[in-house]
PDB file of C-alpha atoms in Angstrom:
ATOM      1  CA  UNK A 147     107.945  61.610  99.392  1.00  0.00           C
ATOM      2  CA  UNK A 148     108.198  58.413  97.115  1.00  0.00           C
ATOM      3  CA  UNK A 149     107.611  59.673  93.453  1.00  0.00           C
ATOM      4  CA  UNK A 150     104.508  59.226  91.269  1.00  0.00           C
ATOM      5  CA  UNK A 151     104.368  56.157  89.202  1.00  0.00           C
ATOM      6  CA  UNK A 152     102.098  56.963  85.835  1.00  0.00           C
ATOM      7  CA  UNK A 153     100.522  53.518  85.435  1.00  0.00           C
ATOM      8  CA  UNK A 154      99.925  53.130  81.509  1.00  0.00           C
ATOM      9  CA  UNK A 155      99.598  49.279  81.546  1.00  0.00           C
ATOM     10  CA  UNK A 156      96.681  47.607  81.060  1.00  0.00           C
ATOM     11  CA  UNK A 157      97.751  45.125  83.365  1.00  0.00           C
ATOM     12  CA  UNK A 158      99.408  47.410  86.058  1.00  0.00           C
ATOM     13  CA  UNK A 159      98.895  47.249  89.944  1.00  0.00           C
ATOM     14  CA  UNK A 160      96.598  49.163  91.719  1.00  0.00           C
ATOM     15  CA  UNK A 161      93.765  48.211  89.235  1.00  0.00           C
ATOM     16  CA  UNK A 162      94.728  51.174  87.064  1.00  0.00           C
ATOM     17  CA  UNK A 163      94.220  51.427  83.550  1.00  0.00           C
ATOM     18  CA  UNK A 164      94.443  54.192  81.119  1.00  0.00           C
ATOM     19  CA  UNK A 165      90.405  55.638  80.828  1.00  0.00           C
ATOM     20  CA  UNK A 166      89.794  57.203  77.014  1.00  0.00           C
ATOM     21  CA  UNK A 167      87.853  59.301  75.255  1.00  0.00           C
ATOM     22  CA  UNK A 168      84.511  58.489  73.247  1.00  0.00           C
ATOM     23  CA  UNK A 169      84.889  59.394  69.947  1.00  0.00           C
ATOM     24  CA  UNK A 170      83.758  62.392  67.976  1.00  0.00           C
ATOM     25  CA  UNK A 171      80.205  62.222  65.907  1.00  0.00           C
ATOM     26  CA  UNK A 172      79.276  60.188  62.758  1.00  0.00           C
ATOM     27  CA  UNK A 173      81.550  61.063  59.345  1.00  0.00           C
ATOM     28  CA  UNK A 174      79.692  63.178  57.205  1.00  0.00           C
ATOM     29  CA  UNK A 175      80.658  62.783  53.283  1.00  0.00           C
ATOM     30  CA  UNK A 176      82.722  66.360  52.037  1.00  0.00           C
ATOM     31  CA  UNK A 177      84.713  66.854  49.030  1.00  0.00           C
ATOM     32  CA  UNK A 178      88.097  67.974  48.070  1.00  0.00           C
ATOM     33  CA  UNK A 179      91.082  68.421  49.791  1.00  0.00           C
ATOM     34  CA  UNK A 180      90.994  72.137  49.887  1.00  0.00           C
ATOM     35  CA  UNK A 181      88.083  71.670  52.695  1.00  0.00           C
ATOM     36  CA  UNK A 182      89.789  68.559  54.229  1.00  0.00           C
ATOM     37  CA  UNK A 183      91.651  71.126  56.877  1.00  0.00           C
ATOM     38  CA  UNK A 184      87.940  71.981  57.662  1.00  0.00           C
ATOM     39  CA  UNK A 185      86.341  68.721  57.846  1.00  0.00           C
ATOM     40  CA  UNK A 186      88.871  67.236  59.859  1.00  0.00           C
ATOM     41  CA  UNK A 187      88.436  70.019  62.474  1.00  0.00           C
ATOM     42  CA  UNK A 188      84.763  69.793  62.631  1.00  0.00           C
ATOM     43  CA  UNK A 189      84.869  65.766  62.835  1.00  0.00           C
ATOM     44  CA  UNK A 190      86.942  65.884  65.609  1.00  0.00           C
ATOM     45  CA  UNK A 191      85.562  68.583  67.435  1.00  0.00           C
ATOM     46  CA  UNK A 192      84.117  67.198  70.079  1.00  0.00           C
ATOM     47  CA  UNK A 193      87.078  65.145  71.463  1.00  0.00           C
ATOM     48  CA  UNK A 194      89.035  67.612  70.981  1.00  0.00           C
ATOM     49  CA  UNK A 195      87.320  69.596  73.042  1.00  0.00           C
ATOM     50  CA  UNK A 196      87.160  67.236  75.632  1.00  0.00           C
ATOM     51  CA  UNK A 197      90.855  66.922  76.289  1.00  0.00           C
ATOM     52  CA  UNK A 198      91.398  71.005  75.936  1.00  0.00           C
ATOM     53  CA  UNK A 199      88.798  71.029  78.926  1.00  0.00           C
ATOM     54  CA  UNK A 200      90.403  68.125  80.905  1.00  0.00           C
ATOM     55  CA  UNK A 201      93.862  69.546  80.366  1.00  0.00           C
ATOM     56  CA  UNK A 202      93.349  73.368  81.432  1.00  0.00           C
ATOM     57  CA  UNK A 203      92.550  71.814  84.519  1.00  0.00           C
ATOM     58  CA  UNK A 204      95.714  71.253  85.641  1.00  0.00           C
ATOM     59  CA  UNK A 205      97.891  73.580  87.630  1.00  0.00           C
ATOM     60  CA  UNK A 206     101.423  73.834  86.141  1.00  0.00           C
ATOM     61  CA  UNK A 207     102.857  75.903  88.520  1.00  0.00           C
ATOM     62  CA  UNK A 208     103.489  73.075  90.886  1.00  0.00           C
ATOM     63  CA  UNK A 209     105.667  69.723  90.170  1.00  0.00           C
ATOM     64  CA  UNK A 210     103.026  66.641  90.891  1.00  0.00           C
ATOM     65  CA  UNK A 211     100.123  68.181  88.286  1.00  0.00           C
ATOM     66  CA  UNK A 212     102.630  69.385  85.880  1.00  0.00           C
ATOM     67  CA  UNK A 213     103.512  65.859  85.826  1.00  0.00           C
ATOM     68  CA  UNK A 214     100.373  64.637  85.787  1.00  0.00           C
ATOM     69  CA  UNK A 215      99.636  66.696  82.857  1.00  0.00           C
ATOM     70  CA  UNK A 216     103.122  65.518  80.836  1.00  0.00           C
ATOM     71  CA  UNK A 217     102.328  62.227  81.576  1.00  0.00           C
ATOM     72  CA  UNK A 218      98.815  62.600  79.474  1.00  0.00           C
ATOM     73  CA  UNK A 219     101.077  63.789  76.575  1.00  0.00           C
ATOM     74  CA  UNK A 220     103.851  60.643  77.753  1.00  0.00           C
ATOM     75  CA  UNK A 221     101.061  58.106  77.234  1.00  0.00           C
ATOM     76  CA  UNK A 222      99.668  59.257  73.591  1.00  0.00           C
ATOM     77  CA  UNK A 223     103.205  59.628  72.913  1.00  0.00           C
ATOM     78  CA  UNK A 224     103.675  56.232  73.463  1.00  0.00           C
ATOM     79  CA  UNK A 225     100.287  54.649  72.613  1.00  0.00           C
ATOM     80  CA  UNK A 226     100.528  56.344  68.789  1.00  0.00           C
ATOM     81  CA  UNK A 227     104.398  56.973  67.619  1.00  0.00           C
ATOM     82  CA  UNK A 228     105.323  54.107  66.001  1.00  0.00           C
ATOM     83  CA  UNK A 229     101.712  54.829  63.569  1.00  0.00           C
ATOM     84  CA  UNK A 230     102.772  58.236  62.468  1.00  0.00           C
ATOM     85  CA  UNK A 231     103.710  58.357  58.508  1.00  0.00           C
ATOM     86  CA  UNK A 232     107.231  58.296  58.691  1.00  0.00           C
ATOM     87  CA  UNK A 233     107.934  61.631  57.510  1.00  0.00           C
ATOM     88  CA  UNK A 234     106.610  62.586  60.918  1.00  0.00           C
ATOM     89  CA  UNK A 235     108.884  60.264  62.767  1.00  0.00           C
ATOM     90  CA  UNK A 236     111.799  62.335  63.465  1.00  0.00           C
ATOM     91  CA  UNK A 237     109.692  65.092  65.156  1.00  0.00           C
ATOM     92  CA  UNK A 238     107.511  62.911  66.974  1.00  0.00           C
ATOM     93  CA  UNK A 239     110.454  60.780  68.502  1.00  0.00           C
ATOM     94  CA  UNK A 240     111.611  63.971  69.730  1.00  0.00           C
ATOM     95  CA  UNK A 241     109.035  65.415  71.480  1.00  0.00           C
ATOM     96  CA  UNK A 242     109.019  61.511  73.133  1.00  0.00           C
ATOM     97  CA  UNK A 243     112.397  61.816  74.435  1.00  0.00           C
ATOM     98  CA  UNK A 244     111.613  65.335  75.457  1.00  0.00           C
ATOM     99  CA  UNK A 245     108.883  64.720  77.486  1.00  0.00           C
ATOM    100  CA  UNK A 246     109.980  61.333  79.530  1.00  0.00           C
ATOM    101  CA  UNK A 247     113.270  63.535  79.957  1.00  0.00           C
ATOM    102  CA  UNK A 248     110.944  66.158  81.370  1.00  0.00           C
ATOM    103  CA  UNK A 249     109.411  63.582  83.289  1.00  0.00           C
ATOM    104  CA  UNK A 250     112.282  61.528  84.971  1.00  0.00           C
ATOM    105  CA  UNK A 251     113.168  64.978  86.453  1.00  0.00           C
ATOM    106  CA  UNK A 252     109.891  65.444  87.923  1.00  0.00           C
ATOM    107  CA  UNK A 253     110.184  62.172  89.784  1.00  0.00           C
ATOM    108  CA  UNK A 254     107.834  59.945  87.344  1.00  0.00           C
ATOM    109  CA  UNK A 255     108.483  56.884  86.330  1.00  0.00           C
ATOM    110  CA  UNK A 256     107.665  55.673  82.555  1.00  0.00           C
ATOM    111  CA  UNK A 257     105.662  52.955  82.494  1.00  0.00           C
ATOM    112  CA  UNK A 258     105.312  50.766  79.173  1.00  0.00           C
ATOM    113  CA  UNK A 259     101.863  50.518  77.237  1.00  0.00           C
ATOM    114  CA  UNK A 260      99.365  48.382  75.760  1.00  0.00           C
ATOM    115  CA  UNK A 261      99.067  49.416  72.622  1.00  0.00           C
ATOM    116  CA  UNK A 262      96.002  48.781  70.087  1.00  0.00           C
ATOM    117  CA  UNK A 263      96.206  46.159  67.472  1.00  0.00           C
ATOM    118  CA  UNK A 264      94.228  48.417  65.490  1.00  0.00           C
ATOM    119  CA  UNK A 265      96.059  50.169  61.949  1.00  0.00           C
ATOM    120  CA  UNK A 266      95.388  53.736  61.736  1.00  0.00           C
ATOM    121  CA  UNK A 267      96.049  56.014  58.980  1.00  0.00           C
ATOM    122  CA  UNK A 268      99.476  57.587  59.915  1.00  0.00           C
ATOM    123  CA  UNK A 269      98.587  61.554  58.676  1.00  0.00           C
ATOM    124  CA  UNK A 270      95.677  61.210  61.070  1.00  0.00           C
ATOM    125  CA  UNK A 271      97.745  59.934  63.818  1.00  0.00           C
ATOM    126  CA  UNK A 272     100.792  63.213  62.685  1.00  0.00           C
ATOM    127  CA  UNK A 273      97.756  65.652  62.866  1.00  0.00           C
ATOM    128  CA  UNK A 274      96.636  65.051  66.354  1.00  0.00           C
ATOM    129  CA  UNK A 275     100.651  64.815  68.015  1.00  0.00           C
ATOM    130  CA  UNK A 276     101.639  67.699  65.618  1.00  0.00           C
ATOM    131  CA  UNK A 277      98.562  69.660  66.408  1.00  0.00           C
ATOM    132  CA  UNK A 278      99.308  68.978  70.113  1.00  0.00           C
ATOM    133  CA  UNK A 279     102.344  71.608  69.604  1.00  0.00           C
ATOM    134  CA  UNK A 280      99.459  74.533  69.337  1.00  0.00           C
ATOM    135  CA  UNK A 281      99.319  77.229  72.108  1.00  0.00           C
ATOM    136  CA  UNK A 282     103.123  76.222  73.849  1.00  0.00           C
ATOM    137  CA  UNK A 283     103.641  80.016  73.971  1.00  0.00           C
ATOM    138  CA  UNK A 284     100.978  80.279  76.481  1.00  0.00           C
ATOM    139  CA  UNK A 285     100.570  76.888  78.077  1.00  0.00           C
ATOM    140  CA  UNK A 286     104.937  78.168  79.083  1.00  0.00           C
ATOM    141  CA  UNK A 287     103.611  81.220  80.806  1.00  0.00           C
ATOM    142  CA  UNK A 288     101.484  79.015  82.766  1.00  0.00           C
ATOM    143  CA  UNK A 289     103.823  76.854  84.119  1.00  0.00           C
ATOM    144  CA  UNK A 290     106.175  77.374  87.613  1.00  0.00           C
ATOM    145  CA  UNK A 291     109.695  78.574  87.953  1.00  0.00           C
ATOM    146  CA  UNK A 292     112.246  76.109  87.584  1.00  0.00           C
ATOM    147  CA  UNK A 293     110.269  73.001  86.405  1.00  0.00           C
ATOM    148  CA  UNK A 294     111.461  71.238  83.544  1.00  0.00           C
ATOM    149  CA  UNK A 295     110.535  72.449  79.843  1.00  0.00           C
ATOM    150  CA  UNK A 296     112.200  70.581  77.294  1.00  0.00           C
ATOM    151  CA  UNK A 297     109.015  69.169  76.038  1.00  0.00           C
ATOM    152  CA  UNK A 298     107.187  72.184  76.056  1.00  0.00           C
ATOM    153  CA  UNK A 299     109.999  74.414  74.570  1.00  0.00           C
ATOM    154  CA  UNK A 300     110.755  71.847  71.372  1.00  0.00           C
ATOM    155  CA  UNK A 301     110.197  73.104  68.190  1.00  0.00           C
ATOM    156  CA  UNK A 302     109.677  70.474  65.030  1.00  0.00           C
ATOM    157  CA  UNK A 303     111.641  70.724  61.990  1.00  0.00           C
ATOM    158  CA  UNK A 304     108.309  70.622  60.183  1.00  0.00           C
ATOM    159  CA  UNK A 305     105.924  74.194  60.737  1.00  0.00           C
ATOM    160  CA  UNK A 306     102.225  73.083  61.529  1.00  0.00           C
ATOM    161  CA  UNK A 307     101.208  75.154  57.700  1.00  0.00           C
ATOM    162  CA  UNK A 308     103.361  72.751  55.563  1.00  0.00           C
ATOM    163  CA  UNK A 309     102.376  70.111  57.760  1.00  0.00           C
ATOM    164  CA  UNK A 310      98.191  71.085  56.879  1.00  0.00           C
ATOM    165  CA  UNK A 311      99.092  71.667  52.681  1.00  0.00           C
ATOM    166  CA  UNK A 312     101.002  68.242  52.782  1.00  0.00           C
ATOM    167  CA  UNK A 313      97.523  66.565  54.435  1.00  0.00           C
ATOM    168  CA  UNK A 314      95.198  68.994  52.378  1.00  0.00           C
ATOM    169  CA  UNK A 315      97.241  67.265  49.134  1.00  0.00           C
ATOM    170  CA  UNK A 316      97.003  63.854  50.154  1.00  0.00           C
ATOM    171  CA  UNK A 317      93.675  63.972  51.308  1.00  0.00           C
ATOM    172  CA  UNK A 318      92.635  65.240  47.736  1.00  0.00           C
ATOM    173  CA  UNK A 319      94.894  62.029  46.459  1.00  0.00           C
ATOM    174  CA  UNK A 320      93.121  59.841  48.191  1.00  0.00           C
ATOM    175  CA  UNK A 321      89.359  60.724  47.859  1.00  0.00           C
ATOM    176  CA  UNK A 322      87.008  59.815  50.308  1.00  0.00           C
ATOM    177  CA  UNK A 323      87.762  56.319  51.583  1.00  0.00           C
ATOM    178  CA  UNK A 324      91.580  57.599  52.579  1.00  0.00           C
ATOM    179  CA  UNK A 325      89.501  61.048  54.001  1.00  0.00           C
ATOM    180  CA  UNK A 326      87.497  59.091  56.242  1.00  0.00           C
ATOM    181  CA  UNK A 327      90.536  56.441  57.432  1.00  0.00           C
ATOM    182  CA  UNK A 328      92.209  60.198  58.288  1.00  0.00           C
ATOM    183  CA  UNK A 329      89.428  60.996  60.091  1.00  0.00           C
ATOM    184  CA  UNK A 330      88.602  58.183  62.134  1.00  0.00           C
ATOM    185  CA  UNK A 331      93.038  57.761  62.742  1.00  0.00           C
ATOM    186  CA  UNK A 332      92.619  61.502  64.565  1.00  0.00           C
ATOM    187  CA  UNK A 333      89.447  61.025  66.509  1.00  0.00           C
ATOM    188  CA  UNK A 334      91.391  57.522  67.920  1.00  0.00           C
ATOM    189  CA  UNK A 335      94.069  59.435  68.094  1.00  0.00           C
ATOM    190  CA  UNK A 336      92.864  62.050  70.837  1.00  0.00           C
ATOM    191  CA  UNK A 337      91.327  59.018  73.112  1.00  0.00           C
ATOM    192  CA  UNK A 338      95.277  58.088  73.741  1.00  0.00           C
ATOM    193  CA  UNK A 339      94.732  61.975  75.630  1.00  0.00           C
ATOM    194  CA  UNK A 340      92.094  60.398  77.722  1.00  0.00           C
ATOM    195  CA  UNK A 341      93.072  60.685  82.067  1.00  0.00           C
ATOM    196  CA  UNK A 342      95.781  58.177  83.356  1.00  0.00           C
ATOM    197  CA  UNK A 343      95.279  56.541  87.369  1.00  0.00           C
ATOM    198  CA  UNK A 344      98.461  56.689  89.460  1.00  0.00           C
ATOM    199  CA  UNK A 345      99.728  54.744  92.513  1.00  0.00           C
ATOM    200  CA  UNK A 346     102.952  55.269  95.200  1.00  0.00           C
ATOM    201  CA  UNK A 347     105.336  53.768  93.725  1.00  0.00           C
TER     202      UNK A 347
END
């Protein structure tokens, strides 16, 4: 069986391009960065709802939709790395590596991506690839014996709760134009989630 070619192209064969996400709801105005952590979440909400929902979908216990399902994280990977703050870069190149390692055993091939032109705030880029990381313990249970796990089993130098106090500190920097650039960075950010077509290869 030929393997599975993740098409991530805009201008790939087989007519397939990457489909994303609308966006969450309108910004609403909130103060402070001790409710930033809070704001965030509830502006982004709804797509991040959407890709929990599209992603427990897949079975892990066999090879072609745990592949499927890497290749989702693969393409936001991809799409959004090179806009994280820089602090973040380290981590975030490793989980990249990780995952097309993950991935070449599998049988997929990497394809490269279009990327937007568009400049988005890099700690709302960081929050959405960091706060991918959330639930590994039980998305591992979930997946079958002897399939590749370096992606899933990384763990980055930086914890998710110094990660929220450094955004909760710059947010409160910032004020509310840099708020809602965070904001609208992370609710972009999740659309790079959206489902990928494939073709034989």
């Amino acid at each position: 069986m030929p393997p599975s070619m993740v098409v991530t192209d805009l201008n790939a064969p087989c007519d397939a391009k990457p489909a994303f996400m609308g966006l969450a709801g309108p910004i609403v105005i909130d103060a402070g960065g001790e409710n930033f952590r809070q704001r965030i979440r509830s502006e982004t909400r709804s797509a991040h709802d959407v890709v929990d929902d599209e992603m427990s979908l897949f079975d892990l216990r066999g090879s072609e939709a745990y592949g499927q399902f890497l290749a989702r994280h693969d393409h936001a990977l991809a799409v959004l790395r090179s806009q994280v703050r820089g602090e973040d870069h380290s981590d975030i190149q490793a989980m990249a590596d990780r995952v097309r390692a993950d991935l070449r055993i599998l049988g997929f091939e990497h394809a490269e991506v279009t990327t937007s032109p568009e400049r988005l705030d890099g700690f709302g880029v960081s929050y959405v690839l960091r706060g991918s990381r959330m639930g590994t313990r039980v998305l591992r249970a979930r997946i079958g014996l002897g399939l590749p796990t370096q992606y899933v089993d990384f763990t980055p130098s930086l914890v998710w709760r110094d990660f929220l106090s450094e955004l909760e500190a710059y947010a409160a920097e910032g004020g509310e134009a840099v708020q809602g650039k965070i904001v609208h960075a992370a609710q972009r950010a999740f659309e790079a989630f959206g489902p990928l077509q494939t073709c034989q290869a």
